[in-house]
PDB file of C-alpha atoms in Angstrom:
ATOM      1  CA  UNK A1015     222.702 -29.908 -68.356  1.00  0.00           C
ATOM      2  CA  UNK A1016     220.318 -30.876 -65.745  1.00  0.00           C
ATOM      3  CA  UNK A1017     217.604 -33.083 -66.968  1.00  0.00           C
ATOM      4  CA  UNK A1018     214.196 -34.543 -65.802  1.00  0.00           C
ATOM      5  CA  UNK A1019     213.039 -36.900 -68.551  1.00  0.00           C
ATOM      6  CA  UNK A1020     208.890 -37.680 -68.203  1.00  0.00           C
ATOM      7  CA  UNK A1021     208.219 -41.209 -70.773  1.00  0.00           C
ATOM      8  CA  UNK A1022     205.090 -40.036 -72.003  1.00  0.00           C
ATOM      9  CA  UNK A1023     204.050 -36.762 -73.240  1.00  0.00           C
ATOM     10  CA  UNK A1024     200.723 -37.418 -74.027  1.00  0.00           C
ATOM     11  CA  UNK A1025     198.369 -40.851 -72.765  1.00  0.00           C
ATOM     12  CA  UNK A1026     194.999 -41.640 -73.054  1.00  0.00           C
ATOM     13  CA  UNK A1027     193.682 -44.155 -70.801  1.00  0.00           C
ATOM     14  CA  UNK A1028     190.498 -45.868 -70.253  1.00  0.00           C
ATOM     15  CA  UNK A1029     188.077 -45.372 -66.931  1.00  0.00           C
ATOM     16  CA  UNK A1030     189.490 -48.621 -65.033  1.00  0.00           C
ATOM     17  CA  UNK A1031     192.638 -48.988 -66.569  1.00  0.00           C
ATOM     18  CA  UNK A1032     195.958 -49.042 -64.610  1.00  0.00           C
ATOM     19  CA  UNK A1033     198.710 -46.302 -65.584  1.00  0.00           C
ATOM     20  CA  UNK A1034     201.602 -45.934 -65.463  1.00  0.00           C
ATOM     21  CA  UNK A1035     203.795 -42.761 -65.348  1.00  0.00           C
ATOM     22  CA  UNK A1036     207.352 -42.859 -65.629  1.00  0.00           C
ATOM     23  CA  UNK A1037     210.271 -40.228 -64.416  1.00  0.00           C
ATOM     24  CA  UNK A1038     214.322 -40.635 -64.742  1.00  0.00           C
ATOM     25  CA  UNK A1039     216.515 -37.951 -63.468  1.00  0.00           C
ATOM     26  CA  UNK A1040     220.027 -37.580 -64.413  1.00  0.00           C
ATOM     27  CA  UNK A1041     221.645 -35.438 -61.719  1.00  0.00           C
ATOM     28  CA  UNK A1042     221.451 -38.170 -58.605  1.00  0.00           C
ATOM     29  CA  UNK A1043     219.095 -36.197 -56.702  1.00  0.00           C
ATOM     30  CA  UNK A1044     217.994 -37.615 -53.423  1.00  0.00           C
ATOM     31  CA  UNK A1045     214.509 -36.281 -53.772  1.00  0.00           C
ATOM     32  CA  UNK A1046     211.737 -36.974 -56.062  1.00  0.00           C
ATOM     33  CA  UNK A1047     207.876 -35.818 -56.723  1.00  0.00           C
ATOM     34  CA  UNK A1048     205.075 -36.120 -58.439  1.00  0.00           C
ATOM     35  CA  UNK A1049     203.022 -32.905 -59.341  1.00  0.00           C
ATOM     36  CA  UNK A1050     199.727 -32.718 -60.578  1.00  0.00           C
ATOM     37  CA  UNK A1051     198.203 -29.411 -62.405  1.00  0.00           C
ATOM     38  CA  UNK A1052     194.547 -28.019 -63.029  1.00  0.00           C
ATOM     39  CA  UNK A1053     193.356 -25.018 -63.678  1.00  0.00           C
ATOM     40  CA  UNK A1054     192.452 -22.434 -60.990  1.00  0.00           C
ATOM     41  CA  UNK A1055     194.369 -25.216 -58.772  1.00  0.00           C
ATOM     42  CA  UNK A1056     198.374 -24.501 -59.316  1.00  0.00           C
ATOM     43  CA  UNK A1057     200.639 -27.334 -58.524  1.00  0.00           C
ATOM     44  CA  UNK A1058     199.174 -29.954 -56.010  1.00  0.00           C
ATOM     45  CA  UNK A1059     201.664 -32.518 -54.585  1.00  0.00           C
ATOM     46  CA  UNK A1060     201.117 -35.806 -54.964  1.00  0.00           C
ATOM     47  CA  UNK A1061     204.035 -38.016 -53.265  1.00  0.00           C
ATOM     48  CA  UNK A1062     207.146 -37.239 -52.691  1.00  0.00           C
ATOM     49  CA  UNK A1063     210.561 -39.963 -51.848  1.00  0.00           C
ATOM     50  CA  UNK A1064     213.244 -38.418 -50.370  1.00  0.00           C
ATOM     51  CA  UNK A1065     215.522 -42.018 -50.810  1.00  0.00           C
ATOM     52  CA  UNK A1066     215.670 -45.163 -52.428  1.00  0.00           C
ATOM     53  CA  UNK A1067     212.740 -47.317 -51.512  1.00  0.00           C
ATOM     54  CA  UNK A1068     211.200 -44.271 -49.191  1.00  0.00           C
ATOM     55  CA  UNK A1069     207.771 -42.398 -49.888  1.00  0.00           C
ATOM     56  CA  UNK A1070     205.534 -39.491 -48.218  1.00  0.00           C
ATOM     57  CA  UNK A1071     202.312 -39.045 -49.277  1.00  0.00           C
ATOM     58  CA  UNK A1072     201.618 -35.146 -49.988  1.00  0.00           C
ATOM     59  CA  UNK A1073     198.947 -33.411 -50.020  1.00  0.00           C
ATOM     60  CA  UNK A1074     196.651 -35.449 -52.617  1.00  0.00           C
ATOM     61  CA  UNK A1075     197.610 -39.037 -52.859  1.00  0.00           C
ATOM     62  CA  UNK A1076     194.470 -40.960 -52.925  1.00  0.00           C
ATOM     63  CA  UNK A1077     194.280 -42.870 -56.017  1.00  0.00           C
ATOM     64  CA  UNK A1078     197.843 -43.213 -56.602  1.00  0.00           C
ATOM     65  CA  UNK A1079     200.801 -44.923 -55.409  1.00  0.00           C
ATOM     66  CA  UNK A1080     204.190 -44.439 -56.432  1.00  0.00           C
ATOM     67  CA  UNK A1081     207.833 -46.846 -56.755  1.00  0.00           C
ATOM     68  CA  UNK A1082     211.127 -45.883 -55.714  1.00  0.00           C
ATOM     69  CA  UNK A1083     213.353 -48.906 -56.937  1.00  0.00           C
ATOM     70  CA  UNK A1084     216.284 -46.384 -58.357  1.00  0.00           C
ATOM     71  CA  UNK A1085     217.867 -43.648 -57.202  1.00  0.00           C
ATOM     72  CA  UNK A1086     216.886 -41.865 -60.569  1.00  0.00           C
ATOM     73  CA  UNK A1087     213.515 -43.513 -61.412  1.00  0.00           C
ATOM     74  CA  UNK A1088     210.178 -42.327 -59.685  1.00  0.00           C
ATOM     75  CA  UNK A1089     207.133 -43.787 -60.973  1.00  0.00           C
ATOM     76  CA  UNK A1090     203.429 -42.484 -60.544  1.00  0.00           C
ATOM     77  CA  UNK A1091     200.786 -45.441 -60.551  1.00  0.00           C
ATOM     78  CA  UNK A1092     197.341 -44.834 -61.011  1.00  0.00           C
ATOM     79  CA  UNK A1093     196.038 -48.181 -59.933  1.00  0.00           C
ATOM     80  CA  UNK A1094     192.025 -48.229 -61.434  1.00  0.00           C
ATOM     81  CA  UNK A1095     192.393 -44.095 -63.571  1.00  0.00           C
ATOM     82  CA  UNK A1096     189.425 -42.359 -63.164  1.00  0.00           C
ATOM     83  CA  UNK A1097     187.938 -39.478 -64.967  1.00  0.00           C
ATOM     84  CA  UNK A1098     188.981 -37.075 -62.231  1.00  0.00           C
ATOM     85  CA  UNK A1099     192.385 -37.925 -62.689  1.00  0.00           C
ATOM     86  CA  UNK A1100     192.767 -36.617 -66.083  1.00  0.00           C
ATOM     87  CA  UNK A1101     195.012 -33.707 -65.810  1.00  0.00           C
ATOM     88  CA  UNK A1102     198.842 -32.626 -66.635  1.00  0.00           C
ATOM     89  CA  UNK A1103     201.462 -34.367 -64.458  1.00  0.00           C
ATOM     90  CA  UNK A1104     205.058 -32.721 -63.315  1.00  0.00           C
ATOM     91  CA  UNK A1105     207.577 -34.966 -62.366  1.00  0.00           C
ATOM     92  CA  UNK A1106     210.628 -33.049 -60.278  1.00  0.00           C
ATOM     93  CA  UNK A1107     213.686 -33.847 -58.685  1.00  0.00           C
ATOM     94  CA  UNK A1108     216.095 -31.746 -56.040  1.00  0.00           C
ATOM     95  CA  UNK A1109     219.045 -32.604 -53.735  1.00  0.00           C
ATOM     96  CA  UNK A1110     218.688 -33.451 -50.476  1.00  0.00           C
ATOM     97  CA  UNK A1111     220.141 -30.699 -48.835  1.00  0.00           C
ATOM     98  CA  UNK A1112     216.803 -28.831 -46.410  1.00  0.00           C
ATOM     99  CA  UNK A1113     217.121 -25.567 -47.131  1.00  0.00           C
ATOM    100  CA  UNK A1114     217.331 -23.407 -50.849  1.00  0.00           C
ATOM    101  CA  UNK A1115     216.357 -26.308 -52.584  1.00  0.00           C
ATOM    102  CA  UNK A1116     216.241 -25.710 -56.684  1.00  0.00           C
ATOM    103  CA  UNK A1117     213.102 -28.161 -58.284  1.00  0.00           C
ATOM    104  CA  UNK A1118     214.253 -28.972 -61.066  1.00  0.00           C
ATOM    105  CA  UNK A1119     210.925 -30.061 -63.595  1.00  0.00           C
ATOM    106  CA  UNK A1120     210.015 -32.465 -66.503  1.00  0.00           C
ATOM    107  CA  UNK A1121     208.203 -31.206 -69.169  1.00  0.00           C
ATOM    108  CA  UNK A1122     204.851 -32.773 -68.118  1.00  0.00           C
ATOM    109  CA  UNK A1123     202.579 -35.818 -68.911  1.00  0.00           C
ATOM    110  CA  UNK A1124     199.256 -34.809 -70.276  1.00  0.00           C
ATOM    111  CA  UNK A1125     196.840 -37.811 -69.123  1.00  0.00           C
ATOM    112  CA  UNK A1126     192.949 -37.700 -70.388  1.00  0.00           C
ATOM    113  CA  UNK A1127     191.037 -40.796 -68.872  1.00  0.00           C
ATOM    114  CA  UNK A1128     187.949 -41.369 -70.842  1.00  0.00           C
TER     115      UNK A1128
ATOM    116  CA  UNK B 576     196.044 -26.238 -48.994  1.00  0.00           C
ATOM    117  CA  UNK B 577     197.704 -23.451 -51.074  1.00  0.00           C
ATOM    118  CA  UNK B 578     200.909 -22.326 -49.441  1.00  0.00           C
ATOM    119  CA  UNK B 579     201.151 -19.347 -51.408  1.00  0.00           C
ATOM    120  CA  UNK B 580     198.676 -17.218 -53.601  1.00  0.00           C
ATOM    121  CA  UNK B 581     199.654 -15.443 -55.966  1.00  0.00           C
ATOM    122  CA  UNK B 582     198.253 -11.787 -57.185  1.00  0.00           C
ATOM    123  CA  UNK B 583     196.939 -10.682 -59.750  1.00  0.00           C
ATOM    124  CA  UNK B 584     195.710 -14.272 -61.570  1.00  0.00           C
ATOM    125  CA  UNK B 585     195.711 -12.127 -64.618  1.00  0.00           C
ATOM    126  CA  UNK B 586     198.284  -9.655 -65.745  1.00  0.00           C
ATOM    127  CA  UNK B 587     198.405  -8.147 -69.246  1.00  0.00           C
ATOM    128  CA  UNK B 588     201.306  -5.055 -70.390  1.00  0.00           C
ATOM    129  CA  UNK B 589     202.751  -3.984 -73.496  1.00  0.00           C
ATOM    130  CA  UNK B 590     206.456  -4.755 -74.437  1.00  0.00           C
ATOM    131  CA  UNK B 591     208.864  -2.257 -72.299  1.00  0.00           C
ATOM    132  CA  UNK B 592     206.939  -2.052 -69.128  1.00  0.00           C
ATOM    133  CA  UNK B 593     207.514  -3.214 -65.770  1.00  0.00           C
ATOM    134  CA  UNK B 594     205.178  -5.987 -64.402  1.00  0.00           C
ATOM    135  CA  UNK B 595     204.801  -7.018 -60.737  1.00  0.00           C
ATOM    136  CA  UNK B 596     203.364 -10.017 -59.431  1.00  0.00           C
ATOM    137  CA  UNK B 597     202.539 -10.611 -55.532  1.00  0.00           C
ATOM    138  CA  UNK B 598     202.588 -13.543 -53.552  1.00  0.00           C
ATOM    139  CA  UNK B 599     200.928 -14.203 -50.126  1.00  0.00           C
ATOM    140  CA  UNK B 600     201.818 -17.326 -48.039  1.00  0.00           C
ATOM    141  CA  UNK B 601     200.891 -18.242 -44.498  1.00  0.00           C
ATOM    142  CA  UNK B 602     203.250 -20.110 -42.420  1.00  0.00           C
ATOM    143  CA  UNK B 603     206.672 -18.981 -41.639  1.00  0.00           C
ATOM    144  CA  UNK B 604     209.251 -20.402 -44.011  1.00  0.00           C
ATOM    145  CA  UNK B 605     212.804 -21.157 -45.062  1.00  0.00           C
ATOM    146  CA  UNK B 606     212.852 -19.683 -48.044  1.00  0.00           C
ATOM    147  CA  UNK B 607     210.577 -18.439 -51.163  1.00  0.00           C
ATOM    148  CA  UNK B 608     211.007 -19.223 -54.693  1.00  0.00           C
ATOM    149  CA  UNK B 609     209.318 -18.192 -58.025  1.00  0.00           C
ATOM    150  CA  UNK B 610     209.076 -20.516 -61.261  1.00  0.00           C
ATOM    151  CA  UNK B 611     208.399 -19.792 -64.773  1.00  0.00           C
ATOM    152  CA  UNK B 612     206.166 -22.201 -66.869  1.00  0.00           C
ATOM    153  CA  UNK B 613     205.568 -21.518 -70.692  1.00  0.00           C
ATOM    154  CA  UNK B 614     202.379 -22.733 -71.640  1.00  0.00           C
ATOM    155  CA  UNK B 615     202.125 -26.667 -71.526  1.00  0.00           C
ATOM    156  CA  UNK B 616     205.626 -27.234 -70.306  1.00  0.00           C
ATOM    157  CA  UNK B 617     207.240 -27.645 -67.008  1.00  0.00           C
ATOM    158  CA  UNK B 618     208.483 -24.931 -64.620  1.00  0.00           C
ATOM    159  CA  UNK B 619     211.372 -23.343 -64.609  1.00  0.00           C
ATOM    160  CA  UNK B 620     213.232 -22.016 -61.903  1.00  0.00           C
ATOM    161  CA  UNK B 621     214.120 -18.407 -61.616  1.00  0.00           C
ATOM    162  CA  UNK B 622     215.150 -17.012 -58.220  1.00  0.00           C
ATOM    163  CA  UNK B 623     215.269 -17.950 -54.620  1.00  0.00           C
ATOM    164  CA  UNK B 624     214.849 -15.505 -51.448  1.00  0.00           C
ATOM    165  CA  UNK B 625     216.195 -16.582 -48.138  1.00  0.00           C
ATOM    166  CA  UNK B 626     213.881 -15.705 -45.178  1.00  0.00           C
ATOM    167  CA  UNK B 627     216.225 -13.462 -43.661  1.00  0.00           C
ATOM    168  CA  UNK B 628     216.927 -11.602 -47.011  1.00  0.00           C
ATOM    169  CA  UNK B 629     214.560  -8.624 -48.185  1.00  0.00           C
ATOM    170  CA  UNK B 630     215.432  -8.060 -51.827  1.00  0.00           C
ATOM    171  CA  UNK B 631     217.347  -9.869 -54.686  1.00  0.00           C
ATOM    172  CA  UNK B 632     218.606  -9.209 -58.073  1.00  0.00           C
ATOM    173  CA  UNK B 633     218.638 -11.260 -61.199  1.00  0.00           C
ATOM    174  CA  UNK B 634     218.918  -9.791 -64.740  1.00  0.00           C
ATOM    175  CA  UNK B 635     215.677  -8.079 -65.169  1.00  0.00           C
ATOM    176  CA  UNK B 636     214.107  -9.920 -62.106  1.00  0.00           C
ATOM    177  CA  UNK B 637     213.652  -8.486 -58.680  1.00  0.00           C
ATOM    178  CA  UNK B 638     212.371 -10.134 -55.708  1.00  0.00           C
ATOM    179  CA  UNK B 639     210.984  -8.581 -52.394  1.00  0.00           C
ATOM    180  CA  UNK B 640     210.313 -10.687 -49.277  1.00  0.00           C
ATOM    181  CA  UNK B 641     208.828  -8.981 -46.468  1.00  0.00           C
ATOM    182  CA  UNK B 642     208.428 -11.915 -43.659  1.00  0.00           C
ATOM    183  CA  UNK B 643     206.327  -9.482 -41.282  1.00  0.00           C
ATOM    184  CA  UNK B 644     203.064  -9.443 -44.111  1.00  0.00           C
ATOM    185  CA  UNK B 645     204.064 -13.255 -45.432  1.00  0.00           C
ATOM    186  CA  UNK B 646     204.359 -11.562 -48.667  1.00  0.00           C
ATOM    187  CA  UNK B 647     206.592 -11.214 -51.616  1.00  0.00           C
ATOM    188  CA  UNK B 648     206.771  -9.764 -54.919  1.00  0.00           C
ATOM    189  CA  UNK B 649     208.149 -10.360 -58.062  1.00  0.00           C
ATOM    190  CA  UNK B 650     209.104  -7.320 -60.679  1.00  0.00           C
ATOM    191  CA  UNK B 651     210.129  -7.817 -64.503  1.00  0.00           C
ATOM    192  CA  UNK B 652     211.487  -5.020 -65.645  1.00  0.00           C
ATOM    193  CA  UNK B 653     211.397  -3.901 -69.656  1.00  0.00           C
ATOM    194  CA  UNK B 654     209.352  -6.382 -70.184  1.00  0.00           C
ATOM    195  CA  UNK B 655     209.523  -8.810 -73.627  1.00  0.00           C
ATOM    196  CA  UNK B 656     207.004 -10.492 -75.667  1.00  0.00           C
ATOM    197  CA  UNK B 657     209.379 -13.722 -74.244  1.00  0.00           C
ATOM    198  CA  UNK B 658     208.304 -13.297 -71.037  1.00  0.00           C
ATOM    199  CA  UNK B 659     204.509 -14.253 -71.481  1.00  0.00           C
ATOM    200  CA  UNK B 660     204.329 -17.170 -69.495  1.00  0.00           C
ATOM    201  CA  UNK B 661     202.814 -17.936 -65.926  1.00  0.00           C
ATOM    202  CA  UNK B 662     204.877 -16.928 -62.576  1.00  0.00           C
ATOM    203  CA  UNK B 663     204.825 -18.850 -59.442  1.00  0.00           C
ATOM    204  CA  UNK B 664     205.569 -18.972 -56.061  1.00  0.00           C
ATOM    205  CA  UNK B 665     206.255 -21.617 -54.202  1.00  0.00           C
ATOM    206  CA  UNK B 666     207.603 -21.992 -50.530  1.00  0.00           C
ATOM    207  CA  UNK B 667     209.126 -24.643 -48.142  1.00  0.00           C
ATOM    208  CA  UNK B 668     207.779 -23.727 -44.949  1.00  0.00           C
ATOM    209  CA  UNK B 669     209.627 -23.725 -41.474  1.00  0.00           C
ATOM    210  CA  UNK B 670     208.380 -27.492 -40.347  1.00  0.00           C
ATOM    211  CA  UNK B 671     209.261 -28.937 -43.943  1.00  0.00           C
ATOM    212  CA  UNK B 672     212.757 -29.133 -45.529  1.00  0.00           C
ATOM    213  CA  UNK B 673     211.416 -31.207 -48.242  1.00  0.00           C
ATOM    214  CA  UNK B 674     208.277 -29.987 -49.993  1.00  0.00           C
ATOM    215  CA  UNK B 675     208.019 -26.808 -51.662  1.00  0.00           C
ATOM    216  CA  UNK B 676     204.275 -25.596 -51.664  1.00  0.00           C
ATOM    217  CA  UNK B 677     203.125 -23.640 -55.245  1.00  0.00           C
ATOM    218  CA  UNK B 678     200.625 -21.016 -55.426  1.00  0.00           C
ATOM    219  CA  UNK B 679     197.726 -20.960 -58.112  1.00  0.00           C
ATOM    220  CA  UNK B 680     199.970 -18.980 -60.485  1.00  0.00           C
ATOM    221  CA  UNK B 681     200.026 -15.542 -62.613  1.00  0.00           C
ATOM    222  CA  UNK B 682     199.327 -15.324 -66.055  1.00  0.00           C
ATOM    223  CA  UNK B 683     201.321 -12.585 -67.613  1.00  0.00           C
ATOM    224  CA  UNK B 684     201.005 -12.059 -71.068  1.00  0.00           C
ATOM    225  CA  UNK B 685     203.067  -9.117 -72.847  1.00  0.00           C
ATOM    226  CA  UNK B 686     201.842  -7.780 -75.789  1.00  0.00           C
ATOM    227  CA  UNK B 687     204.535  -6.825 -78.649  1.00  0.00           C
TER     228      UNK B 687
END
């Protein structure tokens, strides 16, 4: 069974803290993604990676960075958390092929910045 | 920017009725997908329809695609209370092979 695991389900962090959200997939997928989901805004792509050490900005990369040192792991980093980054964060992965990509999602990480 | 926009934003029906959700998108696509999200959980892939297909079925799900109108619909027949969830359409635009762009979703409530 395919699995995308997000290490933290619920986090509460203070403004200005550095936050790491970790994601691991066990399907040997090349592509990995970080989305945030907010009420009324749907899912918005923050960053994605299509290979180890490769990353590309999504629609809303400001305030975030990512790290992909190993194929199975994709980390989202908030260098200095702010209250407007309170949200649900979803990690996902997919195979490399260019069409018909099904994306597999983790269960989500609820981040509250106070 | 949102590539896909679902309509309606919320839908409430009785168990046994059919539920229809619509999605519009803006640019040419390779394929369009529908996902389901239970409250507070991740998204689960339901069905994919390619740009050269007009209709696809999977169990109680029926998806249509009209590329001339840049729209798709998801029909759930004989709905059950367990179908209560948010439903999202997502598309891969022709110019971007890797990114799925999601709409804001339809919240479906099926009343027992």
